Coordinates of N, CA and C and ligand atoms in Angstrom, one line a residue:
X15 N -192.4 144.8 -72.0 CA -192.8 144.2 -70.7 C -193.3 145.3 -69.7
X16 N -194.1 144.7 -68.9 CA -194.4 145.9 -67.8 C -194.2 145.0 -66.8
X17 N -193.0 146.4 -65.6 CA -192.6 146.0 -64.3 C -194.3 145.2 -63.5
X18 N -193.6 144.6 -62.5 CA -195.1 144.3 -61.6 C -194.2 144.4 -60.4
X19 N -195.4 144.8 -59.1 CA -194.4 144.8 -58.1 C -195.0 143.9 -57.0
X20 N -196.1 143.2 -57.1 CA -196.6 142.2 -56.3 C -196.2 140.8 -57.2
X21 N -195.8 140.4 -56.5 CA -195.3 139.0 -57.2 C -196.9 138.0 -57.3
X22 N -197.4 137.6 -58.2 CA -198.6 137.0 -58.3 C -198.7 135.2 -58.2
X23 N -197.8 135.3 -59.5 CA -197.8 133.6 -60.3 C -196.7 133.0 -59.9
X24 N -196.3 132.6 -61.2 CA -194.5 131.7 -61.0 C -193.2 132.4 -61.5
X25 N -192.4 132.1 -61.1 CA -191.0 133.2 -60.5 C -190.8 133.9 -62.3
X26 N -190.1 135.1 -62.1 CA -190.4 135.8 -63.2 C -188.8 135.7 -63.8
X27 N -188.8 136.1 -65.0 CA -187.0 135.9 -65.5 C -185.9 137.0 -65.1
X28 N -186.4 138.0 -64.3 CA -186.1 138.9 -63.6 C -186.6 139.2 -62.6
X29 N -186.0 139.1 -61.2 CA -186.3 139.6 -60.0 C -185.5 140.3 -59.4
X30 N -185.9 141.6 -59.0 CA -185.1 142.7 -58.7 C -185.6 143.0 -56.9
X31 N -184.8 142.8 -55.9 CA -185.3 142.6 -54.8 C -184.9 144.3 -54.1
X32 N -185.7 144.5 -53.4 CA -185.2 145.9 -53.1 C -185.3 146.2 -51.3
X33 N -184.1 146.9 -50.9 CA -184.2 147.1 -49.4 C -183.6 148.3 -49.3
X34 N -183.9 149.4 -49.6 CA -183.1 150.6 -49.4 C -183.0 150.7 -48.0
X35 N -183.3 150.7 -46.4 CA -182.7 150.8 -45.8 C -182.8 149.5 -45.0
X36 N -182.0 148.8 -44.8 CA -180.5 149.0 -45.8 C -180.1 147.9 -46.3
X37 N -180.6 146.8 -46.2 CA -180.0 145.3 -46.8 C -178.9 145.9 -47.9
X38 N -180.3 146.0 -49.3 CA -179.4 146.1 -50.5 C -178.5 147.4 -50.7
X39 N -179.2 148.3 -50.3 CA -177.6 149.6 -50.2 C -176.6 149.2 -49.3
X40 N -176.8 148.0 -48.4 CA -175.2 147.4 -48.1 C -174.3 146.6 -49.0
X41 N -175.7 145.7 -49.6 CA -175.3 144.7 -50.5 C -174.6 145.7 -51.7
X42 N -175.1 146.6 -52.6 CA -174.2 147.4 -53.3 C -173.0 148.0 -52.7
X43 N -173.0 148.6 -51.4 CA -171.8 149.1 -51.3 C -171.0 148.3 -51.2
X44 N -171.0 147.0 -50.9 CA -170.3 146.3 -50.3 C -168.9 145.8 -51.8
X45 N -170.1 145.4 -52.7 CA -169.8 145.2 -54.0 C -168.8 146.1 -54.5
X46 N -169.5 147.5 -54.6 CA -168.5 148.7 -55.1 C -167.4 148.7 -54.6
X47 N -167.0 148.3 -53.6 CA -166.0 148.6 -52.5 C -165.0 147.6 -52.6
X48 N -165.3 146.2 -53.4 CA -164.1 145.3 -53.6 C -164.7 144.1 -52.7
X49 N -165.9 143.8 -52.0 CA -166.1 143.1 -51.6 C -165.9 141.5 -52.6
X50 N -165.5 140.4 -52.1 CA -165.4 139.3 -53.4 C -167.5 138.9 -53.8
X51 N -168.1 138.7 -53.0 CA -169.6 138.6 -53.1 C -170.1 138.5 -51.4
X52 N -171.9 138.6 -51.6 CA -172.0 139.1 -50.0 C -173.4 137.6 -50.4
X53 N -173.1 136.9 -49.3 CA -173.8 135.5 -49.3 C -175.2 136.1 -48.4
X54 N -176.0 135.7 -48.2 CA -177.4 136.2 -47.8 C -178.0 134.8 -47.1
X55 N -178.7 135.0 -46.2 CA -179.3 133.9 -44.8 C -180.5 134.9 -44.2
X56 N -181.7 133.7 -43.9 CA -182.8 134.8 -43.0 C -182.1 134.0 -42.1
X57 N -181.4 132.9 -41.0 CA -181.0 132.1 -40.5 C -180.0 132.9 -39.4
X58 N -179.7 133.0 -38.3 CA -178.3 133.1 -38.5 C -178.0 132.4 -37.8
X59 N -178.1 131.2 -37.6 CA -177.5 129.8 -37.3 C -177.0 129.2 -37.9
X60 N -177.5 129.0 -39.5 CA -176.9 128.5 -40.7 C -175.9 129.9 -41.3
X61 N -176.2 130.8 -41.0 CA -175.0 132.0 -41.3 C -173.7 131.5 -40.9
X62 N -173.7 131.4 -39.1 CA -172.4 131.0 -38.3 C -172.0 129.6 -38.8
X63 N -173.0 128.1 -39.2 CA -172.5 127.2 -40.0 C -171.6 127.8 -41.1
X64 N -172.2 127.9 -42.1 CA -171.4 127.9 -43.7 C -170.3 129.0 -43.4
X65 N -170.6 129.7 -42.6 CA -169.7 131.1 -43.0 C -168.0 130.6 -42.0
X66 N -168.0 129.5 -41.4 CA -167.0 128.8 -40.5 C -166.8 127.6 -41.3
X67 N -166.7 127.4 -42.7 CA -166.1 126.8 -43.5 C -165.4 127.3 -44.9
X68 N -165.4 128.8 -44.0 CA -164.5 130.0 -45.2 C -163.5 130.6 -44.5
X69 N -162.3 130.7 -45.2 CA -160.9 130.9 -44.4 C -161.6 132.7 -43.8
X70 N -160.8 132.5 -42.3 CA -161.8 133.8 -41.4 C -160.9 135.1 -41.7
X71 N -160.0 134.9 -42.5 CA -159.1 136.5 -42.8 C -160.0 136.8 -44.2
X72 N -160.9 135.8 -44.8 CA -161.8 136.1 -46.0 C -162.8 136.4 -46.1
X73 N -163.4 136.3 -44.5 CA -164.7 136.4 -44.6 C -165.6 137.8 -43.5
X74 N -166.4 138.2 -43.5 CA -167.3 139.1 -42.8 C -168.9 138.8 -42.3
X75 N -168.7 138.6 -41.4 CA -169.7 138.2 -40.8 C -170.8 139.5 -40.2
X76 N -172.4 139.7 -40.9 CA -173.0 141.3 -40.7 C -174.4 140.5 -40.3
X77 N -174.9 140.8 -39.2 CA -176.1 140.6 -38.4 C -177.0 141.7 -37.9
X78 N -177.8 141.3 -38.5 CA -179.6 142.7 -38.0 C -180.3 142.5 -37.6
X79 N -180.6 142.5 -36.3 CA -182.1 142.4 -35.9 C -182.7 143.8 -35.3
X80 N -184.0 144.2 -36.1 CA -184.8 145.3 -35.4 C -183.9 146.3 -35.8
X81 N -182.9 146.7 -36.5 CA -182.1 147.5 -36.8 C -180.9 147.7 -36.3
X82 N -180.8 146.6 -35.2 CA -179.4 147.1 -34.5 C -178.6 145.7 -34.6
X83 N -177.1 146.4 -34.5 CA -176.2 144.9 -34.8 C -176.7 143.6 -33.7
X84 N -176.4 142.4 -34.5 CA -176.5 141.1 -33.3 C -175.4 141.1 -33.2
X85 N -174.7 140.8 -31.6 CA -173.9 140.8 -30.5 C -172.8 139.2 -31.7
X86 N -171.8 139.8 -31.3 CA -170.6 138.6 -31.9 C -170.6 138.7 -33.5
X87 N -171.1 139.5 -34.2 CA -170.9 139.8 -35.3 C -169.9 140.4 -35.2
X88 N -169.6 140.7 -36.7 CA -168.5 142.1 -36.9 C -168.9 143.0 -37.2
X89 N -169.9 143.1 -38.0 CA -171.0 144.2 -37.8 C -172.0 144.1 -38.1
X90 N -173.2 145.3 -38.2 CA -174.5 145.0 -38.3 C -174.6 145.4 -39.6
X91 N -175.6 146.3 -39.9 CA -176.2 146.7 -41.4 C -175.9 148.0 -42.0
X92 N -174.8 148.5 -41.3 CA -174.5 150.1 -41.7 C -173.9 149.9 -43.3
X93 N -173.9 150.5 -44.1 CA -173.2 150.4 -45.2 C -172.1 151.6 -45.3
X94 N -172.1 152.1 -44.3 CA -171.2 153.2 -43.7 C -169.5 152.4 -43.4
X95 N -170.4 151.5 -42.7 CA -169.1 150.4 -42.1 C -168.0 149.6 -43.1
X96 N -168.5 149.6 -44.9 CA -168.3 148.8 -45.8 C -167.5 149.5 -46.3
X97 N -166.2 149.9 -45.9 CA -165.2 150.9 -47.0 C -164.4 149.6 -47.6
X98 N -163.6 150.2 -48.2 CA -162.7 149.0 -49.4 C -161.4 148.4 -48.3
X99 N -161.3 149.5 -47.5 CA -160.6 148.8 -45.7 C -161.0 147.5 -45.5
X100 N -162.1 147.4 -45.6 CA -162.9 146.8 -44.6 C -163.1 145.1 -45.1
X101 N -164.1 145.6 -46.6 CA -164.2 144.5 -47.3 C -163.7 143.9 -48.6
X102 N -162.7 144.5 -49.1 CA -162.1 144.3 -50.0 C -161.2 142.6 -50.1
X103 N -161.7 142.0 -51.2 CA -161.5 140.4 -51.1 C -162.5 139.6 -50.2
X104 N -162.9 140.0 -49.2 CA -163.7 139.2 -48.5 C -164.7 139.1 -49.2
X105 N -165.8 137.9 -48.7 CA -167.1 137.7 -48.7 C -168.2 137.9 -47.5
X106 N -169.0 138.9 -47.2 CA -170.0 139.6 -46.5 C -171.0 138.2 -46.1
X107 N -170.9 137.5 -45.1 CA -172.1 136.8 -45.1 C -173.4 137.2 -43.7
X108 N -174.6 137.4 -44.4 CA -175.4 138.7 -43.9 C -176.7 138.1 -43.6
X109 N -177.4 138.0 -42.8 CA -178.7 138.2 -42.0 C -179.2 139.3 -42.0
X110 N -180.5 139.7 -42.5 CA -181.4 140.9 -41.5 C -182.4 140.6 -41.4
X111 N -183.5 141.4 -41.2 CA -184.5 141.0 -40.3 C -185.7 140.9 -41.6
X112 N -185.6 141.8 -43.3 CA -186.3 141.7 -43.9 C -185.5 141.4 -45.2
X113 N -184.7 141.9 -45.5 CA -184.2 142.5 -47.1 C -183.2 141.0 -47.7
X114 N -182.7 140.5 -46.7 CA -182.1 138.7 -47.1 C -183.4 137.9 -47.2
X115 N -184.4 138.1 -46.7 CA -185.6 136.9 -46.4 C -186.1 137.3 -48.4
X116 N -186.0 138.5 -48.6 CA -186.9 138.9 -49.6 C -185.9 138.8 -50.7
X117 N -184.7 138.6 -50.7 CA -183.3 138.3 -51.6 C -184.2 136.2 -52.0
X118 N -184.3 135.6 -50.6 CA -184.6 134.3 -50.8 C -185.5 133.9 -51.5
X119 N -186.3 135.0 -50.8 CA -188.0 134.4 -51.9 C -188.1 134.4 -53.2
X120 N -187.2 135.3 -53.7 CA -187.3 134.9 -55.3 C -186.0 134.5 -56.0
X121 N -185.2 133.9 -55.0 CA -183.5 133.1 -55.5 C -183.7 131.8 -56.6
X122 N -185.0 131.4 -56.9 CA -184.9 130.6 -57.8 C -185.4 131.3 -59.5
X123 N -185.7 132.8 -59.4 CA -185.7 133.1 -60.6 C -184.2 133.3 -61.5
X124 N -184.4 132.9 -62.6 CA -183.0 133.5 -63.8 C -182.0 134.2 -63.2
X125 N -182.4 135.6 -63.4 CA -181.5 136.8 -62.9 C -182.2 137.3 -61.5
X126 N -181.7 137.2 -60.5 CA -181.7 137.8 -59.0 C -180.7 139.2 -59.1
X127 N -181.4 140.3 -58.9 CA -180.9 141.5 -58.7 C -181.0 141.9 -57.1
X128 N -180.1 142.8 -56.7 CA -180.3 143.8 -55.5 C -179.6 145.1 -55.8
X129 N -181.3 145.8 -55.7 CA -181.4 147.3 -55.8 C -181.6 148.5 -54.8
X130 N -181.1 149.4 -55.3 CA -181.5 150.4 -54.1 C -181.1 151.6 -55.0
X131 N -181.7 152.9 -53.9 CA -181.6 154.1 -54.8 C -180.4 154.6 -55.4
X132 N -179.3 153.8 -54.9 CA -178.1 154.0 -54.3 C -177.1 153.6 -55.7
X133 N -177.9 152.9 -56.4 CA -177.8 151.6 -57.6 C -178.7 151.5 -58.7
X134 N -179.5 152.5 -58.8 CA -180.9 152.4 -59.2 C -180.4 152.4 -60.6
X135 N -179.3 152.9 -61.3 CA -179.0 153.3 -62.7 C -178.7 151.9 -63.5
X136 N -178.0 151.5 -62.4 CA -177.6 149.9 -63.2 C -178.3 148.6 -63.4
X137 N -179.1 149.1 -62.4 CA -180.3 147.8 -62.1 C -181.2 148.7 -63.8
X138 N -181.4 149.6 -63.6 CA -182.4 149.7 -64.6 C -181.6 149.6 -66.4
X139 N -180.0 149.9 -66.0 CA -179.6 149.1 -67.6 C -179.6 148.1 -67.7
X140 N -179.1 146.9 -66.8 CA -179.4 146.1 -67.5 C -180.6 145.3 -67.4
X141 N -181.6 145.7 -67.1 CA -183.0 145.6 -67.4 C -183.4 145.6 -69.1
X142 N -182.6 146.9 -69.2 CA -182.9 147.8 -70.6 C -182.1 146.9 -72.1
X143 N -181.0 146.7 -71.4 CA -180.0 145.9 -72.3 C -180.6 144.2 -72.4
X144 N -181.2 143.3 -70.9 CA -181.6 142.1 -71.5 C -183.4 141.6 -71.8
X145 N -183.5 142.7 -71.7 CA -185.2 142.9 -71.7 C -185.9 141.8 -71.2
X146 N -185.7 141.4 -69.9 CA -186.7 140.3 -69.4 C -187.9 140.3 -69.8
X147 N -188.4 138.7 -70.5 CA -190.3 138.9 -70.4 C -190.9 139.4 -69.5
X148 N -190.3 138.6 -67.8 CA -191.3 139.2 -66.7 C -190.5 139.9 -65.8
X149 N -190.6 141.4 -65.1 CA -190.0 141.5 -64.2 C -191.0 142.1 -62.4
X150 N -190.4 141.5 -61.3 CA -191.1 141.8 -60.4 C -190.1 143.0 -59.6
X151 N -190.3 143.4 -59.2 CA -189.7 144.5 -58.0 C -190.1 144.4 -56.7
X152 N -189.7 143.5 -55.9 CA -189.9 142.9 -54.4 C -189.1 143.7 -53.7
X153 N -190.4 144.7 -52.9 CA -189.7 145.3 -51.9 C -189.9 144.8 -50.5
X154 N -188.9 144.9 -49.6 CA -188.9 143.8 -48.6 C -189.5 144.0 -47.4
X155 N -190.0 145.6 -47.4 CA -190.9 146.1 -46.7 C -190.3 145.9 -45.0
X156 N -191.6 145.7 -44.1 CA -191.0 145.6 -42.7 C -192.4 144.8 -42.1
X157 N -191.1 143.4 -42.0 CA -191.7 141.9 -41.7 C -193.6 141.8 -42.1
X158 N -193.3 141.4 -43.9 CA -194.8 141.7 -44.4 C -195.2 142.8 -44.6
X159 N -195.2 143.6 -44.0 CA -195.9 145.0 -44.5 C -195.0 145.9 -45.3
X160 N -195.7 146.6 -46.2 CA -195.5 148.0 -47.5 C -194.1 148.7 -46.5
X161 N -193.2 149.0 -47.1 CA -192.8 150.5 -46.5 C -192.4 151.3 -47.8
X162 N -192.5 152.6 -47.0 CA -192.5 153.8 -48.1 C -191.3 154.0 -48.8
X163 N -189.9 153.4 -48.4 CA -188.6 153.7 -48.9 C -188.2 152.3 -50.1
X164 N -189.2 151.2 -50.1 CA -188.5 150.2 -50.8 C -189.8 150.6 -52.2
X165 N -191.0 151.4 -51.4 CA -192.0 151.3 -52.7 C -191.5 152.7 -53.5
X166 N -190.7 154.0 -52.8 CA -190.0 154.7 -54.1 C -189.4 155.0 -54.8
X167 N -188.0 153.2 -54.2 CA -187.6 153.2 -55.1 C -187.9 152.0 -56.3
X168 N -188.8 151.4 -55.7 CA -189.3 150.7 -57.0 C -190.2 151.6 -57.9
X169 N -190.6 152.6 -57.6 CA -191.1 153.7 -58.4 C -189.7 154.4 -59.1
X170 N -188.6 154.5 -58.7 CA -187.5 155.2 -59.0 C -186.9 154.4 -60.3
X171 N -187.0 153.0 -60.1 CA -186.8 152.3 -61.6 C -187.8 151.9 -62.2
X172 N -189.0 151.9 -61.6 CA -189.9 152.0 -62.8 C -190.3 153.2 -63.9
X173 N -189.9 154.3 -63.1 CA -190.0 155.6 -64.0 C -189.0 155.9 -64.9
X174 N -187.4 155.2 -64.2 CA -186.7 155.4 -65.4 C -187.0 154.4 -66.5
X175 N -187.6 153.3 -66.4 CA -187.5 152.3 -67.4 C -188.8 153.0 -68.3
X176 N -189.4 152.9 -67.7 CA -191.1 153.8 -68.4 C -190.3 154.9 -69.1
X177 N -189.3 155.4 -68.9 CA -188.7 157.3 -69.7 C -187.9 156.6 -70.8
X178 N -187.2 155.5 -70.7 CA -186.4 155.3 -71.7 C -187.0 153.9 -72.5
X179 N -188.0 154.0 -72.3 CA -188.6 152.4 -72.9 C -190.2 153.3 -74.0
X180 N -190.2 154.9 -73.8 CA -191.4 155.8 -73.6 C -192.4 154.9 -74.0
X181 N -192.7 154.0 -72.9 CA -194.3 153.6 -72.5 C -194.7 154.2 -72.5
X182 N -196.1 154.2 -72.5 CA -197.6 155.3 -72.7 C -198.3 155.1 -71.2
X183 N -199.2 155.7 -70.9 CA -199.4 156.0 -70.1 C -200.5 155.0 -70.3
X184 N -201.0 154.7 -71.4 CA -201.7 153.5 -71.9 C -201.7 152.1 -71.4
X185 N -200.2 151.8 -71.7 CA -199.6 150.7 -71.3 C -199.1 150.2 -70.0
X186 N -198.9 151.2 -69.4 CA -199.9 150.9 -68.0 C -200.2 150.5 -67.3
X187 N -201.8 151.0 -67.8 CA -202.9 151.2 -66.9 C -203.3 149.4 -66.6
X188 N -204.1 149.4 -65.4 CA -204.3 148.2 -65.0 C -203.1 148.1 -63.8
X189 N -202.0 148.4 -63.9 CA -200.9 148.0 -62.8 C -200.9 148.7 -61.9
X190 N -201.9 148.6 -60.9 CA -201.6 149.7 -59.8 C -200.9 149.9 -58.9
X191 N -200.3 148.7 -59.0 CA -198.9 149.1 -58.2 C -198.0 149.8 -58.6
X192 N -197.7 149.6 -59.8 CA -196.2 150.8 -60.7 C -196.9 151.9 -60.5
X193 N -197.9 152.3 -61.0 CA -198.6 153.4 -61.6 C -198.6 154.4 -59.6
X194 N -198.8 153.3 -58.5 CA -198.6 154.5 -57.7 C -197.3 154.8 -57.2
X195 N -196.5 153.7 -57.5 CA -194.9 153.7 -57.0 C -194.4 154.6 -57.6
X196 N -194.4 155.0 -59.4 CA -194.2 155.6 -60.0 C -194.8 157.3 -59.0
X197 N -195.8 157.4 -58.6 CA -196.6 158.7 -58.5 C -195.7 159.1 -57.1
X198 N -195.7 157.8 -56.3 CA -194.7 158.5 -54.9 C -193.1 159.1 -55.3
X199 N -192.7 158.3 -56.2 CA -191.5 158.7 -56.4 C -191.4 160.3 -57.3
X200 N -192.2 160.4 -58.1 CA -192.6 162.1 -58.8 C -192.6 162.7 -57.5
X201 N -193.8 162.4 -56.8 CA -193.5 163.6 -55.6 C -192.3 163.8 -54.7
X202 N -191.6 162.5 -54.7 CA -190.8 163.0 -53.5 C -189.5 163.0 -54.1
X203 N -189.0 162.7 -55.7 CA -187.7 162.9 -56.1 C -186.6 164.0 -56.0
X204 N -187.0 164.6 -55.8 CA -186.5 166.0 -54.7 C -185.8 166.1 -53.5
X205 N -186.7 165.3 -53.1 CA -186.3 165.2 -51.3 C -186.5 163.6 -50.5
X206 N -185.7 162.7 -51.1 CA -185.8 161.5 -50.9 C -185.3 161.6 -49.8
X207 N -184.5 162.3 -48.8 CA -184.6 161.9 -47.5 C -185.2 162.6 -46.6
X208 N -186.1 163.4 -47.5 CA -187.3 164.0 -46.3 C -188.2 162.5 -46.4
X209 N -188.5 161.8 -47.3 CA -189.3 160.9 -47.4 C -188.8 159.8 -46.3
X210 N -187.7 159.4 -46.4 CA -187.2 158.8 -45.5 C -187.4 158.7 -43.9
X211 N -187.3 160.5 -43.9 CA -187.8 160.5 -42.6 C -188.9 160.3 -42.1
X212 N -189.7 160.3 -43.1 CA -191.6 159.6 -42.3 C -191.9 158.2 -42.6
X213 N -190.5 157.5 -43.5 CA -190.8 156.8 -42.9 C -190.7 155.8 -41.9
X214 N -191.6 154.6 -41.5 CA -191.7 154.0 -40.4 C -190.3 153.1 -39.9
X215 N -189.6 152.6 -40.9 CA -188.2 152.2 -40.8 C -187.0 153.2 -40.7
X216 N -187.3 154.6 -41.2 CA -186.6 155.6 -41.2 C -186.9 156.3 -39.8
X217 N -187.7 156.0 -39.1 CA -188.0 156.8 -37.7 C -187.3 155.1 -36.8
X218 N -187.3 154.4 -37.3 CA -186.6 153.3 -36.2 C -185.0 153.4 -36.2
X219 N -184.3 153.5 -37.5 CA -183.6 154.2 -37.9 C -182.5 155.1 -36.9
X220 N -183.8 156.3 -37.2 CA -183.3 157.6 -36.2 C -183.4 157.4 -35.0
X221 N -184.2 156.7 -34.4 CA -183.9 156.4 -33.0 C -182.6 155.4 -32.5
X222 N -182.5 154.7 -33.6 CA -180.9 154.0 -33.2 C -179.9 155.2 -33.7
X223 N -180.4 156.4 -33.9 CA -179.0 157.0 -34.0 C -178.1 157.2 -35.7
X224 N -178.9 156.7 -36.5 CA -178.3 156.7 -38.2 C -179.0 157.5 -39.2
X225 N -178.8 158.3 -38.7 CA -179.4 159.5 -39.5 C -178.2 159.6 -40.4
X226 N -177.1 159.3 -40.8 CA -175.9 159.0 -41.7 C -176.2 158.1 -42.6
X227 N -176.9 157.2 -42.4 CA -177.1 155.9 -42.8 C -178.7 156.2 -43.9
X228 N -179.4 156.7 -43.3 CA -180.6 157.5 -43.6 C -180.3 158.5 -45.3
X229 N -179.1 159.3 -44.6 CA -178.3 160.3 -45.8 C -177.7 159.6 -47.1
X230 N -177.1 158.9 -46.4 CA -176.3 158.0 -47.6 C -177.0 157.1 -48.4
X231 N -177.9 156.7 -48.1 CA -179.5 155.6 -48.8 C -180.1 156.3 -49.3
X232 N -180.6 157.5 -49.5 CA -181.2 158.4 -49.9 C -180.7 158.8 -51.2
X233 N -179.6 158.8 -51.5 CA -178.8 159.0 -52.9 C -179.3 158.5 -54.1
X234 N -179.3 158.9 -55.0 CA -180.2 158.3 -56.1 C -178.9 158.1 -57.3
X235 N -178.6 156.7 -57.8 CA -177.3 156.4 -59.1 C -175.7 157.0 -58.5
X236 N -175.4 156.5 -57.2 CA -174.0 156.9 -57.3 C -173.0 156.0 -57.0
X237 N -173.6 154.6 -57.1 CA -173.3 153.6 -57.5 C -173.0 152.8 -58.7
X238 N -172.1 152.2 -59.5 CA -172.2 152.0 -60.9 C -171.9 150.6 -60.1
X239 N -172.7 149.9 -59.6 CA -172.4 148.0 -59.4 C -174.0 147.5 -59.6
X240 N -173.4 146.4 -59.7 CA -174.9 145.4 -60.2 C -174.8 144.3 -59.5
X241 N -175.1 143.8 -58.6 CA -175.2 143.2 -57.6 C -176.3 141.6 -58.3
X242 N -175.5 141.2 -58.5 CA -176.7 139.8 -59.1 C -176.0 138.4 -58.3
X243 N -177.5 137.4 -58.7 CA -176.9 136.6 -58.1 C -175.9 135.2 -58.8
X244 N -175.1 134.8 -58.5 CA -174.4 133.6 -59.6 C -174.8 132.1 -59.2
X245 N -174.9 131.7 -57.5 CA -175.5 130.7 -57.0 C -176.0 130.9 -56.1
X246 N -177.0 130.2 -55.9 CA -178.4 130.5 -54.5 C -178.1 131.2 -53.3
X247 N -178.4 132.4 -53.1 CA -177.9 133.1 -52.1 C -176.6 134.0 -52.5
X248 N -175.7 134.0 -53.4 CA -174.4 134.1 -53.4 C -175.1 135.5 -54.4
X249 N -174.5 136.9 -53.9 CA -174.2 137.8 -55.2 C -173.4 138.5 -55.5
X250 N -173.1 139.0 -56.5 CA -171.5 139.1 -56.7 C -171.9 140.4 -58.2
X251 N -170.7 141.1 -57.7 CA -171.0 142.4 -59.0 C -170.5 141.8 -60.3
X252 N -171.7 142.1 -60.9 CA -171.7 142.2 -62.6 C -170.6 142.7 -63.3
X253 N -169.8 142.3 -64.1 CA -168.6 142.7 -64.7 C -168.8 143.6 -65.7
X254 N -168.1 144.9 -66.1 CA -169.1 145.5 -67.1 C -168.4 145.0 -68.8
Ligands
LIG22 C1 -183.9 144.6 -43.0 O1 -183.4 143.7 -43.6 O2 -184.9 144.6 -42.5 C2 -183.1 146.0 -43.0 O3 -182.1 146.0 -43.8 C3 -183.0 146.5 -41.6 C4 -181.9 147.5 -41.4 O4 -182.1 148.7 -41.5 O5 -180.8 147.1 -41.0

């Protein structure tokens, strides 16, 4: 199979949604950390419905807009904030402004994944282990538009899957999306959080002050969770 990272046709048997800063490196930490699963809403009107028919010592309520927490949450999008204190047994139910909308758009395929660099090792085994026919890599960008941190790390599992799958450089060609995701991520694997800092989410970022947050996303596999989905919206770590 060859990754794709523009979604074209009809939903693929794998979809691997990607928000490195920060939806899904919250959604992973959250997981690693003992979280029970983290429920996902572009809504947060329907967030405060469903999430006030879950006993409130079980649940966590995390709101984003523009980067900074919304007011009467418990928190916003830090994955800083997610220690095993924090969320351990609960359920995370989360709003943000791009990385839940882009969790939605493809919640009706098979396997729903959420990736990040943070995670990148496990998303790309079990790739490797159930060999989807189709897989897309939906990065959630910033409201419609490309950003540089969700396309390196879809370059970051496409290059591992391309190294341990040794595609040809043959097989390929024609995808020009992998093929450049792939090329960003060569150059900047080194210094993922100098990349970070140009970019346009990583300078909005810094001006709220998370240059910690910036650090900690930037990590490449120090994560061993698999964040998938079990029912619409609902994801919950993979058992190994
Ligand atoms: C989003 O969903 O747009 C992001 O996760 C924003 C953020 O950094 O909190």
């Amino acid at each position: 199979h060859t990754p794709e990272l523009t979604p074209t046709d009809k939903a693929p048997e794998c979809a691997i949604a990607v928000d490195v800063l920060r939806a899904t490196s919250t959604i992973a930490t959250v997981l690693a950390a003992g979280g029970e699963a983290v429920q996902v809403f572009s809504d947060l009107d329907q967030l405060i419905e469903v999430s006030e028919k879950w006993p409130s010592e079980k649940r966590l309520r995390a709101g984003e807009r523009g980067g900074a927490k919304v007011a009467g949450f418990e928190l916003g999008n830090s994955p800083l904030d997610c220690t095993p204190e924090v969320v351990q047994g609960r359920r995370l139910f989360i709003s943000t402004t791009n990385g839940t909308r882009a969790l939605q758009r493809v919640q009706d395929s098979p396997s729903v994944l959420a990736a990040a660099l943070i995670n990148r090792a496990a998303v790309v085994q079990y790739v490797l282990d159930k060999q989807p026919e189709t897989v897309w890599i939906v990065g959630s960008g910033w409201e419609g538009s490309y950003s540089l941190e969700d396309t390196v790390c879809a370059g970051a599992i496409a290059h591992s899957l391309v190294q341990q799958t040794k595609l040809s450089q043959e097989e390929l060609a024609g995808n020009d999306e992998v093929i450049s995701a792939i090329a960003l991520y060569s150059q900047w694997q080194d210094n993922l959080l100098g990349l970070l800092h140009q970019a346009s989410h990583g300078q909005r970022l810094l001006r709220l002050d998370c240059l910690d947050d910036l650090k900690y996303c930037s990590q490449t596999d120090i994560l061993d969770v698999l964040p998938i989905q079990h029912e619409t919206g609902v994801l919950k770590s993979q058992k190994k």
